[in-house]
Short mmCIF file of C-alpha atoms in Angstrom, two decimals:
data_model
loop_
_atom_site.label_atom_id
_atom_site.label_comp_id
_atom_site.label_asym_id
_atom_site.label_seq_id
_atom_site.Cartn_x
_atom_site.Cartn_y
_atom_site.Cartn_z
CA MET A 29 71.86 62.36 6.18
CA ALA A 30 70.84 59.00 7.53
CA ASP A 31 72.73 55.85 6.61
CA ALA A 32 71.97 52.16 6.70
CA THR A 33 73.69 51.32 9.96
CA ASP A 34 70.31 51.30 11.71
CA SER A 35 68.69 49.03 9.15
CA PRO A 36 66.80 45.87 10.24
CA ALA A 37 68.64 42.74 11.30
CA ILE A 38 70.89 41.29 8.63
CA SER A 39 72.09 37.76 8.12
CA THR A 40 75.15 36.28 9.80
CA SER A 41 77.08 36.25 6.52
CA GLN A 42 76.40 39.95 6.05
CA ARG A 43 77.59 40.73 9.58
CA THR A 44 80.72 38.73 8.97
CA MET A 45 81.36 40.49 5.67
CA SER A 46 80.70 43.87 7.26
CA ARG A 47 83.36 43.22 9.90
CA LEU A 48 85.78 41.93 7.26
CA LEU A 49 85.28 44.97 5.06
CA ARG A 50 85.82 47.34 7.96
CA GLN A 51 89.05 45.52 8.82
CA ARG A 52 90.27 45.77 5.23
CA ALA A 53 89.39 49.45 5.15
CA GLN A 54 91.41 50.11 8.31
CA GLU A 55 94.37 48.21 6.86
CA PHE A 56 94.12 50.15 3.60
CA LEU A 57 94.10 53.49 5.40
CA ALA A 58 96.93 52.45 7.70
CA SER A 59 99.48 51.34 5.07
CA ARG A 60 99.86 51.45 1.31
CA LYS A 61 101.09 47.90 1.29
CA HIS A 62 97.42 46.95 1.67
CA ALA A 63 96.39 48.97 -1.41
CA ASN A 64 94.88 45.87 -3.02
CA ASN A 65 92.32 45.78 -0.22
CA LEU A 66 90.46 48.50 -2.11
CA VAL A 67 90.16 46.24 -5.16
CA ASP A 68 88.95 43.37 -2.97
CA ILE A 69 86.28 45.59 -1.43
CA MET A 70 85.03 46.73 -4.83
CA ASP A 71 84.85 43.10 -5.99
CA GLN A 72 82.27 42.41 -3.27
CA TRP A 73 79.97 45.20 -4.47
CA ASP A 74 77.33 43.16 -6.29
CA GLU A 75 76.74 40.74 -3.40
CA PHE A 76 77.17 43.06 -0.39
CA THR A 77 76.23 46.45 -1.79
CA ILE A 78 75.21 48.28 1.39
CA GLN A 79 78.26 47.03 3.30
CA CYS A 80 80.53 48.11 0.43
CA LEU A 81 78.86 51.53 0.27
CA LEU A 82 79.51 52.16 3.95
CA THR A 83 83.09 50.92 3.67
CA ILE A 84 83.86 52.97 0.55
CA GLU A 85 82.35 56.01 2.23
CA THR A 86 84.72 55.56 5.17
CA ILE A 87 87.77 55.03 2.93
CA PHE A 88 87.37 57.90 0.50
CA THR A 89 86.17 60.37 3.13
CA GLU A 90 89.50 59.89 4.86
CA VAL A 91 91.45 59.83 1.58
CA LEU A 92 89.91 63.15 0.55
CA ARG A 93 90.68 64.70 3.93
CA ARG A 94 94.30 63.59 3.66
CA GLY A 95 94.62 64.96 0.13
CA ASP A 96 95.97 61.65 -1.17
CA MET A 97 94.25 62.19 -4.54
CA TYR A 98 95.21 65.84 -4.94
CA LEU A 99 97.25 66.62 -8.07
CA GLU A 100 99.42 69.72 -8.25
CA PRO A 101 99.65 71.21 -11.75
CA THR A 102 103.19 70.48 -12.97
CA ILE A 103 105.01 70.72 -16.27
CA THR A 104 106.66 67.40 -17.09
CA LEU A 105 108.69 66.27 -20.07
CA ALA A 106 107.18 63.61 -22.30
CA ILE A 107 110.19 61.34 -21.81
CA SER A 108 110.16 61.56 -18.01
CA GLU A 109 108.97 58.55 -16.08
CA PRO A 110 106.09 59.23 -13.60
CA SER A 111 107.09 58.86 -10.00
CA PRO A 112 105.65 56.08 -7.78
CA GLU A 113 103.73 58.74 -5.85
CA SER A 114 102.02 60.08 -8.98
CA ARG A 115 101.28 56.56 -10.19
CA TYR A 116 99.60 55.72 -6.87
CA THR A 117 97.61 58.95 -6.97
CA SER A 118 96.46 58.25 -10.54
CA TRP A 119 95.47 54.70 -9.59
CA LEU A 120 93.58 55.95 -6.55
CA ARG A 121 91.72 58.52 -8.64
CA SER A 122 90.86 55.83 -11.18
CA CYS A 123 89.37 53.68 -8.39
CA TYR A 124 87.48 56.74 -7.11
CA GLU A 125 85.86 57.29 -10.51
CA GLU A 126 84.95 53.60 -10.71
CA VAL A 127 83.38 53.84 -7.28
CA TRP A 128 81.23 56.76 -8.41
CA LYS A 129 79.93 54.71 -11.33
CA LYS A 130 79.00 51.90 -8.96
CA ILE A 131 77.27 54.32 -6.57
CA LEU A 132 75.15 55.82 -9.35
CA THR A 133 74.30 52.35 -10.65
CA SER A 134 73.22 51.33 -7.14
CA MET A 135 70.89 54.34 -7.02
CA GLU A 136 69.12 53.02 -10.11
CA ASN A 137 68.98 49.25 -9.99
CA CYS A 138 68.88 48.12 -6.36
CA ARG A 139 66.31 47.86 -3.59
CA MET A 140 64.99 51.05 -2.03
CA THR A 141 67.11 50.76 1.14
CA THR A 142 70.22 50.30 -1.00
CA GLN A 143 69.26 53.21 -3.24
CA LEU A 144 68.83 55.51 -0.25
CA GLN A 145 72.21 54.47 1.15
CA ALA A 146 73.84 55.00 -2.26
CA LEU A 147 72.39 58.51 -2.41
CA THR A 148 73.58 59.23 1.13
CA THR A 149 77.10 58.02 0.29
CA ALA A 150 77.16 60.09 -2.91
CA ILE A 151 76.13 63.25 -1.03
CA LYS A 152 78.76 62.72 1.68
CA LEU A 153 81.54 62.11 -0.83
CA MET A 154 80.45 65.15 -2.88
CA ALA A 155 80.48 67.30 0.26
CA GLU A 156 83.92 66.06 1.25
CA GLU A 157 85.27 66.60 -2.26
CA GLY A 158 84.00 70.17 -2.11
CA LYS A 159 85.97 70.77 1.07
CA ALA A 160 89.06 68.97 -0.27
CA PRO A 161 89.12 69.41 -4.08
CA LEU A 162 91.06 67.00 -6.24
CA GLU A 163 92.56 69.88 -8.19
CA PRO A 164 93.32 73.57 -7.52
CA SER A 165 90.25 75.83 -7.45
CA ASP A 166 90.01 79.38 -8.77
CA ASN A 167 87.20 80.33 -6.39
CA LEU A 168 89.26 81.66 -3.49
CA GLY A 169 88.99 78.65 -1.25
CA TYR A 170 85.46 77.58 -2.20
CA HIS A 171 84.70 74.77 -4.61
CA PHE A 172 81.48 72.96 -5.47
CA PRO A 173 81.96 69.69 -7.43
CA LEU A 174 79.37 70.15 -10.18
CA LEU A 175 80.73 67.10 -11.99
CA ARG A 176 79.38 65.04 -9.03
CA LEU A 177 76.08 66.89 -8.58
CA LYS A 178 74.99 66.66 -12.19
CA PRO A 179 75.12 62.82 -12.44
CA ILE A 180 73.17 62.60 -9.17
CA LEU A 181 70.46 64.86 -10.59
CA MET A 182 70.42 62.87 -13.84
CA THR A 183 69.82 59.71 -11.84
CA LEU A 184 67.03 61.30 -9.81
CA LEU A 185 65.37 62.56 -13.01
CA SER A 186 65.13 59.08 -14.45
CA PRO A 187 62.76 58.69 -17.43
CA GLU A 188 62.06 55.08 -16.44
CA LYS A 189 61.61 54.93 -12.65
CA ASP A 190 59.57 56.94 -10.14
CA ASN A 191 62.14 58.39 -7.73
CA THR A 192 59.79 60.12 -5.28
CA ASN A 193 61.43 58.50 -2.25
CA LEU A 194 64.95 59.33 -3.41
CA ILE A 195 63.98 62.94 -4.11
CA ALA A 196 62.47 63.21 -0.64
CA ARG A 197 65.81 62.12 0.83
CA PHE A 198 67.72 64.42 -1.54
CA GLN A 199 65.63 67.34 -0.26
CA GLU A 200 67.63 67.28 2.97
CA ILE A 201 70.63 68.98 1.33
CA THR A 202 68.54 71.93 0.09
CA SER A 203 68.85 73.46 3.56
CA TYR A 204 72.43 74.32 2.53
CA PRO A 205 72.45 77.50 0.44
CA ASP A 206 75.33 76.43 -1.81
CA ALA A 207 73.68 73.09 -2.60
CA LEU A 208 70.36 74.77 -3.43
CA TYR A 209 72.09 77.34 -5.62
CA TYR A 210 74.04 74.81 -7.70
CA ILE A 211 71.06 72.48 -8.06
CA TRP A 212 69.23 75.29 -9.85
CA ARG A 213 72.36 76.04 -11.87
CA CYS A 214 72.31 72.45 -13.18
CA LEU A 215 68.59 72.04 -13.86
CA PRO A 216 68.31 74.03 -17.15
CA SER A 217 70.87 71.76 -18.84
CA LEU A 218 68.90 68.69 -17.71
CA THR A 219 65.51 69.92 -18.92
CA PRO A 220 64.80 68.90 -22.54
CA LYS A 221 62.82 71.14 -24.87
CA ARG A 222 61.24 68.16 -26.62
CA GLN A 223 58.54 66.06 -25.03
CA PRO A 224 60.11 63.74 -22.39
CA GLN A 225 58.73 60.59 -20.80
CA GLU A 226 55.90 60.88 -18.28
CA ILE A 227 58.07 59.50 -15.48
CA TYR A 228 60.71 62.14 -16.16
CA ILE A 229 58.09 64.92 -15.93
CA LYS A 230 56.81 63.50 -12.65
CA ASN A 231 60.33 63.32 -11.20
CA LEU A 232 61.17 66.85 -12.34
CA LEU A 233 57.99 68.34 -10.86
CA GLU A 234 58.61 66.45 -7.64
CA LEU A 235 62.16 67.81 -7.49
CA ILE A 236 61.08 71.40 -8.16
CA ASN A 237 58.45 71.05 -5.45
CA LYS A 238 61.16 70.05 -2.96
CA ILE A 239 63.64 72.86 -3.71
CA SER A 240 61.93 76.01 -2.55
CA LEU A 241 63.38 79.46 -3.16
CA PRO A 242 63.06 82.70 -1.20
CA LYS A 243 60.86 85.37 -2.73
CA ASP A 244 62.45 88.56 -3.98
CA GLY A 245 63.54 90.65 -1.01
CA GLU A 246 63.80 87.61 1.26
CA GLU A 247 67.22 86.42 0.09
CA SER A 248 68.63 87.25 3.51
CA LYS A 249 66.93 84.13 4.87
CA ILE A 250 69.32 82.03 2.80
CA SER A 251 72.31 84.38 2.99
CA ASP A 252 72.17 84.31 6.80
CA ASN A 253 72.75 80.55 6.73
CA LYS A 254 76.53 80.31 7.02
CA GLU A 255 76.62 76.50 7.06
CA LEU A 256 77.69 75.21 3.64
CA LEU A 257 77.57 71.69 2.25
CA CYS A 258 80.80 71.94 0.28
CA GLY A 259 82.86 74.46 2.17
CA PRO A 260 84.55 74.89 5.55
CA GLN A 261 83.20 77.33 8.12
CA GLY A 262 83.99 80.96 7.35
CA VAL A 263 84.31 80.58 3.57
CA ALA A 264 82.38 83.27 1.74
CA PHE A 265 79.47 82.18 -0.44
CA THR A 266 77.25 84.62 -2.33
CA TRP A 267 73.63 83.78 -3.10
CA ASP A 268 72.75 85.24 -6.51
CA GLN A 269 68.96 85.54 -6.69
CA SER A 270 68.93 86.75 -10.30
CA THR A 271 70.90 83.71 -11.49
CA VAL A 272 68.55 81.31 -9.72
CA ARG A 273 65.47 83.08 -11.12
CA ARG A 274 66.86 82.89 -14.66
CA ALA A 275 67.46 79.17 -14.21
CA LEU A 276 63.92 78.62 -12.94
CA ASN A 277 62.42 80.57 -15.85
CA LYS A 278 64.45 78.56 -18.37
CA VAL A 279 63.22 75.29 -16.85
CA TRP A 280 59.60 76.42 -16.74
CA ALA A 281 59.70 77.70 -20.31
CA CYS A 282 60.35 74.10 -21.40
CA VAL A 283 57.83 72.54 -19.02
CA MET A 284 54.96 74.71 -20.23
CA HIS A 285 55.20 73.30 -23.76
CA TRP A 286 54.94 69.63 -22.80
CA GLU A 287 51.83 67.55 -23.25
CA LEU A 288 50.48 66.40 -19.90
CA THR A 289 48.23 63.67 -18.64
CA PRO A 290 45.46 64.80 -16.22
CA GLN A 291 47.48 63.62 -13.22
CA LEU A 292 50.63 65.44 -14.37
CA HIS A 293 48.53 68.49 -15.26
CA LYS A 294 47.27 68.67 -11.68
CA GLN A 295 50.76 68.14 -10.28
CA LEU A 296 52.15 70.89 -12.51
CA LEU A 297 49.49 73.36 -11.36
CA LEU A 298 50.23 72.61 -7.71
CA VAL A 299 53.96 73.18 -8.21
CA LEU A 300 53.26 76.32 -10.24
CA LEU A 301 51.04 77.86 -7.56
CA GLU A 302 53.08 76.88 -4.52
CA ARG A 303 56.67 77.13 -5.76
CA VAL A 304 57.16 78.69 -9.16
CA MET A 305 54.71 81.54 -9.78
CA PRO A 306 56.28 84.12 -7.41
CA HIS A 307 59.61 83.78 -9.27
CA LEU A 308 58.43 84.02 -12.89
CA GLU A 309 59.64 87.10 -14.78
CA LYS A 310 56.42 87.41 -16.82
CA PRO A 311 53.58 85.57 -15.05
CA VAL A 312 51.06 87.04 -17.50
CA LEU A 313 52.42 84.61 -20.13
CA LEU A 314 50.65 81.88 -18.14
CA CYS A 315 47.31 83.38 -19.13
CA ASP A 316 46.60 81.09 -22.10
CA PHE A 317 47.69 77.99 -20.21
CA LEU A 318 45.51 78.81 -17.21
CA MET A 319 42.52 79.73 -19.38
CA ASP A 320 42.75 76.39 -21.18
CA SER A 321 43.07 74.62 -17.83
CA LEU A 322 39.93 76.37 -16.57
CA ASP A 323 37.90 74.38 -19.09
CA SER A 324 38.83 71.15 -17.32
CA ASP A 325 36.55 69.72 -14.65
CA GLY A 326 37.48 68.86 -11.09
CA PRO A 327 40.76 69.77 -9.38
CA ILE A 328 42.48 70.98 -12.57
CA GLY A 329 39.90 73.70 -13.20
CA LEU A 330 39.91 74.69 -9.53
CA LEU A 331 43.71 74.98 -9.36
CA ALA A 332 43.70 76.98 -12.60
CA LEU A 333 41.12 79.29 -11.02
CA HIS A 334 43.58 79.96 -8.21
CA GLY A 335 46.23 80.88 -10.78
CA VAL A 336 43.84 83.22 -12.58
CA PHE A 337 42.96 84.82 -9.25
CA ILE A 338 46.66 85.60 -8.67
CA LEU A 339 46.95 87.12 -12.16
CA VAL A 340 43.80 89.20 -11.63
CA THR A 341 44.73 90.53 -8.20
CA LYS A 342 48.52 90.93 -8.52
CA HIS A 343 49.12 91.41 -12.24
CA ASN A 344 45.99 93.31 -13.33
CA LEU A 345 44.71 90.63 -15.69
CA GLU A 346 41.19 91.25 -17.01
CA TYR A 347 38.99 88.18 -17.27
CA PRO A 348 35.33 89.22 -17.71
CA ASN A 349 33.87 85.70 -17.50
CA ILE A 350 35.59 84.72 -14.29
CA PHE A 351 32.39 84.87 -12.21
CA THR A 352 30.53 82.68 -14.69
CA LYS A 353 33.30 80.11 -14.49
CA LEU A 354 33.39 80.34 -10.72
CA TYR A 355 29.61 79.91 -10.57
CA SER A 356 29.74 76.77 -12.69
CA MET A 357 32.22 75.14 -10.31
CA PHE A 358 29.69 74.88 -7.50
CA GLU A 359 28.35 71.43 -8.25
CA PRO A 360 27.58 68.58 -5.81
CA GLU A 361 30.76 66.79 -6.99
CA ILE A 362 32.96 69.51 -5.48
CA PHE A 363 32.26 68.19 -1.99
CA HIS A 364 34.10 64.97 -2.82
CA THR A 365 37.40 66.60 -3.88
CA LYS A 366 40.34 67.43 -1.61
CA TYR A 367 40.54 70.99 -2.97
CA LYS A 368 37.05 72.14 -1.96
CA ALA A 369 38.46 74.34 0.82
CA ARG A 370 40.48 76.22 -1.81
CA LEU A 371 37.29 76.84 -3.82
CA PHE A 372 35.44 78.28 -0.83
CA TYR A 373 38.41 80.43 0.12
CA LEU A 374 38.89 81.81 -3.39
CA SER A 375 35.17 82.37 -3.87
CA ASP A 376 34.99 84.37 -0.65
CA LEU A 377 37.83 86.55 -1.96
CA PHE A 378 36.33 86.92 -5.44
CA LEU A 379 32.99 87.99 -3.97
CA SER A 380 34.47 90.28 -1.32
CA SER A 381 33.85 93.45 -3.33
CA THR A 382 30.75 95.43 -2.34
CA HIS A 383 30.52 96.86 -5.88
CA LEU A 384 29.40 93.63 -7.53
CA PRO A 385 25.84 93.54 -8.93
CA GLU A 386 23.35 92.25 -6.37
CA SER A 387 21.81 89.93 -8.94
CA LEU A 388 25.21 88.25 -9.40
CA VAL A 389 25.83 87.82 -5.67
CA ALA A 390 22.24 86.66 -5.14
CA ALA A 391 22.83 83.86 -7.68
CA PHE A 392 25.84 82.65 -5.70
CA ALA A 393 23.96 82.84 -2.40
CA LYS A 394 21.01 80.91 -3.81
CA ARG A 395 23.17 78.27 -5.50
CA LEU A 396 25.14 77.73 -2.30
CA ALA A 397 21.90 77.46 -0.31
CA ARG A 398 20.58 74.85 -2.72
CA LEU A 399 23.81 72.82 -2.38
CA THR A 400 23.30 72.58 1.39
CA LEU A 401 20.55 70.05 0.67
CA VAL A 402 23.15 67.53 -0.56
CA ALA A 403 26.36 68.72 1.15
CA PRO A 404 28.17 66.89 4.00
CA PRO A 405 27.55 68.38 7.46
CA GLU A 406 30.96 70.07 7.79
CA ASP A 407 30.48 71.77 4.41
CA ILE A 408 26.99 72.96 5.32
CA LEU A 409 28.46 74.97 8.20
CA ILE A 410 30.98 76.60 5.87
CA ILE A 411 28.29 77.44 3.31
CA LEU A 412 26.11 79.04 6.00
CA LEU A 413 29.01 81.29 7.01
CA PHE A 414 29.66 82.09 3.34
CA VAL A 415 26.04 83.07 2.70
CA GLY A 416 26.05 85.13 5.89
CA ASN A 417 29.06 87.09 4.62
CA LEU A 418 27.30 87.75 1.30
CA LEU A 419 24.27 89.12 3.14
CA LEU A 420 26.52 91.36 5.24
CA ARG A 421 28.28 92.80 2.18
CA HIS A 422 25.05 93.35 0.25
CA PRO A 423 22.21 94.39 2.57
CA GLY A 424 19.81 94.41 -0.39
CA LEU A 425 19.98 90.61 -0.42
CA LYS A 426 18.01 90.49 2.82
CA ARG A 427 14.93 90.43 0.63
CA LEU A 428 15.82 86.79 -0.07
CA ILE A 429 15.08 86.02 3.58
CA ASP A 430 11.53 87.40 3.47
CA HIS A 431 10.69 87.59 -0.20
CA PRO A 432 8.07 90.26 -0.96
CA GLN A 433 6.31 88.05 -3.51
CA GLY A 434 5.34 85.56 -0.83
CA GLU A 435 7.78 83.07 0.54
CA GLY A 436 5.11 80.60 1.60
CA GLU A 437 4.24 79.87 -2.03
CA ILE A 438 7.86 78.94 -2.72
CA VAL A 439 8.38 76.88 0.38
CA SER A 440 5.22 74.88 -0.16
CA ASP A 441 7.11 72.69 -2.62
CA ALA A 442 10.42 72.73 -0.75
CA CYS A 443 10.98 69.01 -1.12
CA THR A 444 11.19 69.28 -4.89
CA GLY A 445 11.81 72.99 -5.39
CA ALA A 446 9.03 72.96 -8.00
CA GLY A 447 7.65 76.31 -6.90
CA ASP A 448 11.00 78.04 -6.84
CA PRO A 449 11.69 80.40 -9.80
CA PHE A 450 15.45 79.92 -9.33
CA LEU A 451 16.99 78.06 -12.30
CA MET A 452 19.64 75.73 -10.86
CA GLU A 453 20.66 74.44 -14.31
CA GLU A 454 21.27 77.92 -15.76
CA ARG A 455 25.02 78.44 -16.31
CA ASP A 456 24.82 82.26 -16.41
CA PRO A 457 24.31 83.56 -12.85
CA LEU A 458 22.63 86.74 -14.11
CA LEU A 459 19.89 84.67 -15.79
CA SER A 460 19.18 82.37 -12.84
CA ASN A 461 16.22 84.39 -11.43
CA ALA A 462 17.86 84.32 -8.00
CA MET A 463 16.39 87.71 -7.04
CA LEU A 464 12.87 86.28 -7.50
CA SER A 465 13.53 83.42 -5.09
CA SER A 466 14.18 83.05 -1.37
CA LEU A 467 16.55 81.20 0.90
CA TRP A 468 14.00 78.56 1.89
CA GLU A 469 16.78 75.94 1.89
CA ILE A 470 18.38 77.60 4.91
CA ARG A 471 15.02 77.72 6.67
CA ALA A 472 14.68 74.00 6.03
CA LEU A 473 18.07 73.41 7.69
CA GLN A 474 16.65 74.71 10.97
CA TRP A 475 15.19 71.22 11.43
CA HIS A 476 18.42 69.42 10.60
CA ILE A 477 19.20 66.31 12.65
CA LEU A 478 22.49 67.84 13.87
CA PRO A 479 21.83 70.56 16.46
CA SER A 480 24.93 72.51 15.42
CA ILE A 481 23.64 72.88 11.86
CA ALA A 482 20.09 73.65 12.98
CA SER A 483 21.43 76.32 15.31
CA ALA A 484 23.72 77.82 12.65
CA ALA A 485 20.84 78.02 10.15
CA ARG A 486 18.83 80.24 12.50
CA PHE A 487 21.10 83.19 11.71
CA ILE A 488 18.61 84.41 9.10
CA HIS A 489 16.05 85.08 11.87
CA GLU A 490 18.51 87.05 13.98
CA PRO A 491 20.26 90.41 13.46
CA LEU A 492 23.36 89.91 11.35
CA PRO A 493 26.71 90.60 13.07
CA SER A 494 28.64 93.78 12.30
CA VAL A 495 31.81 91.82 11.40
CA GLU A 496 32.10 89.14 8.73
CA TYR A 497 32.55 85.52 9.71
CA ASP A 498 36.12 84.22 9.61
CA MET A 499 36.11 81.82 6.66
CA ALA A 500 39.79 80.89 7.07
CA SER A 501 39.29 79.40 10.53
CA ALA A 502 36.03 77.74 9.45
CA LEU A 503 37.80 75.98 6.58
CA GLU A 504 40.24 74.41 9.02
CA ARG A 505 37.44 72.44 10.62
CA THR A 506 36.82 68.88 9.51
CA GLY A 507 34.15 66.27 9.93
CA GLY A 508 36.14 64.92 12.87
CA HIS A 509 35.75 68.23 14.74
CA LEU A 510 32.02 68.16 14.12
CA PHE A 511 31.72 64.57 15.32
CA ASP A 512 33.74 65.28 18.48
CA ARG A 513 31.61 68.29 19.31
CA GLU A 514 28.37 66.39 18.90
CA LEU A 515 29.75 63.55 21.00
CA ARG A 516 30.64 65.96 23.81
CA ASN A 517 27.12 67.38 23.68
CA LYS A 518 25.62 63.90 23.99
CA ILE A 519 27.97 62.45 26.58
CA LYS A 520 25.67 63.38 29.46
CA ASP A 521 22.93 61.12 28.05
CA ILE A 522 25.01 57.94 28.40
CA MET A 523 23.51 55.69 31.12
CA LEU A 524 25.86 54.40 33.79
CA THR A 525 25.65 51.36 36.15
CA PHE A 526 25.48 52.73 39.66
CA GLU A 527 25.47 49.33 41.43
CA ARG A 528 28.63 47.36 40.81
CA PRO A 529 27.83 43.74 39.81
CA ASN A 530 29.53 41.13 42.00
CA CYS A 531 28.05 37.89 40.62
CA MET A 532 26.06 36.49 37.72
CA ALA A 533 22.75 37.31 39.44
CA LEU A 534 20.64 40.28 38.41
CA PRO A 535 20.94 43.45 40.53
CA LYS A 536 18.45 44.32 43.25
CA GLY A 537 15.26 45.97 42.11
CA GLU A 538 15.28 44.25 38.72
CA LYS A 539 11.74 43.14 37.82
CA LEU A 540 12.91 39.88 36.31
CA LEU A 541 14.53 38.92 39.61
CA GLN A 542 11.21 38.19 41.32
CA TYR A 543 10.15 35.86 38.54
CA TRP A 544 13.46 34.05 38.70
CA GLN A 545 13.03 33.52 42.41
CA LEU A 546 9.49 32.29 41.87
CA THR A 547 10.49 29.64 39.34
CA SER A 548 13.55 28.58 41.25
CA THR A 549 11.44 27.49 44.28
CA HIS A 550 9.64 24.76 42.33
#
């Protein structure tokens, strides 16, 4: 992990103190007659926190490696006087505990650079203590200092301060399998069943989002990593997937009963979909929560739809009104949310079955076509591909291209849609009269100002391809791609100066030049 040695320029007094502290640390490590140097260093903590953190890290890393604080279990008589060696060891351990308190306090109450350095120092000391325990371990040569990890997690999960930056730094140790395992072991005891503060919920969700787990059957990805945070090379460590899953389920059982603000609700759904859901023992228990979330507008409803889709496709959940809910999500506001690509992707999957009623699919095709009149250019291209896929899956919908009841009568009022029997405001897709309408909106796009859109809209006049359009690759495109492509198409129209100017006079052949010469002779 990074430290603060590469921080911006510091003042002369800080440089001087840094050199002095390093000198005192070297003296302390060289001879016990300089033991009071440790007390002097700790006394400078409040004024020179970063310098003291780096110095303390150097001192106790070496002390742990030497085993100077290690205590052998012995049976002593009550009347016996402790030896000087044991008194020094006890004093050193007392200073070590005091240092840990100062480190944790620095993680809470200092500037961000100091907090990050305090976290780095805490992780390094914890790792070194794991390799050189203070007391005998029963785990056959491997020891993880949970008594150090738990206070670190408690500090990160502060109910009063947003620790997003600290958690991002803490994420670095999750690449070690033993650290990831024991983090999950600790989390259930730190998750309250009663409603916590909003900041605590935010920090917890942020932490869970940063500590990913392998899916069942993929544990070998973690087991193959032989590098441990708190153990020497070659020490055996066993990853127990069932223990980690139980811990995750205990944590999530508490989280699901908390009251959430809209922002936390959205964050919870993101973490649920991307990190938690594959590891839940009974995902179907999320049904009520996701159904309630579906009633929310905007990103919350869309993310809940994704969760319902997973339950429907992987856990055989029956939700008869899912298409009505999906249909209602296609509003002009969806184009201004960051999760619109997820909606198009899920909708394409929901409507991929060729056994759906044509009237239902026609309602989606018509609603999407109507939205092209107000959609941004990059979204229009995606919608055209989407409608093309619907026509491929349901050949009977080709009647919407050339409606038998007379398309000209519908298109005559295309600017207002007054002659169109399609009911845009109808919430039930089966009652929208889509089968009585036509896709005149796509015909209108053939005169769009952007040639790429006008060309794409001409697909309804050409034979449809035998293979569906790739929606996944289309969703990766952005407005920037569209702008760059149009710019490349227009680059040949840019006029260039073929005659290099060499003075302030106008070039030869310029009409104004003759008039300038005429007036300049008088």
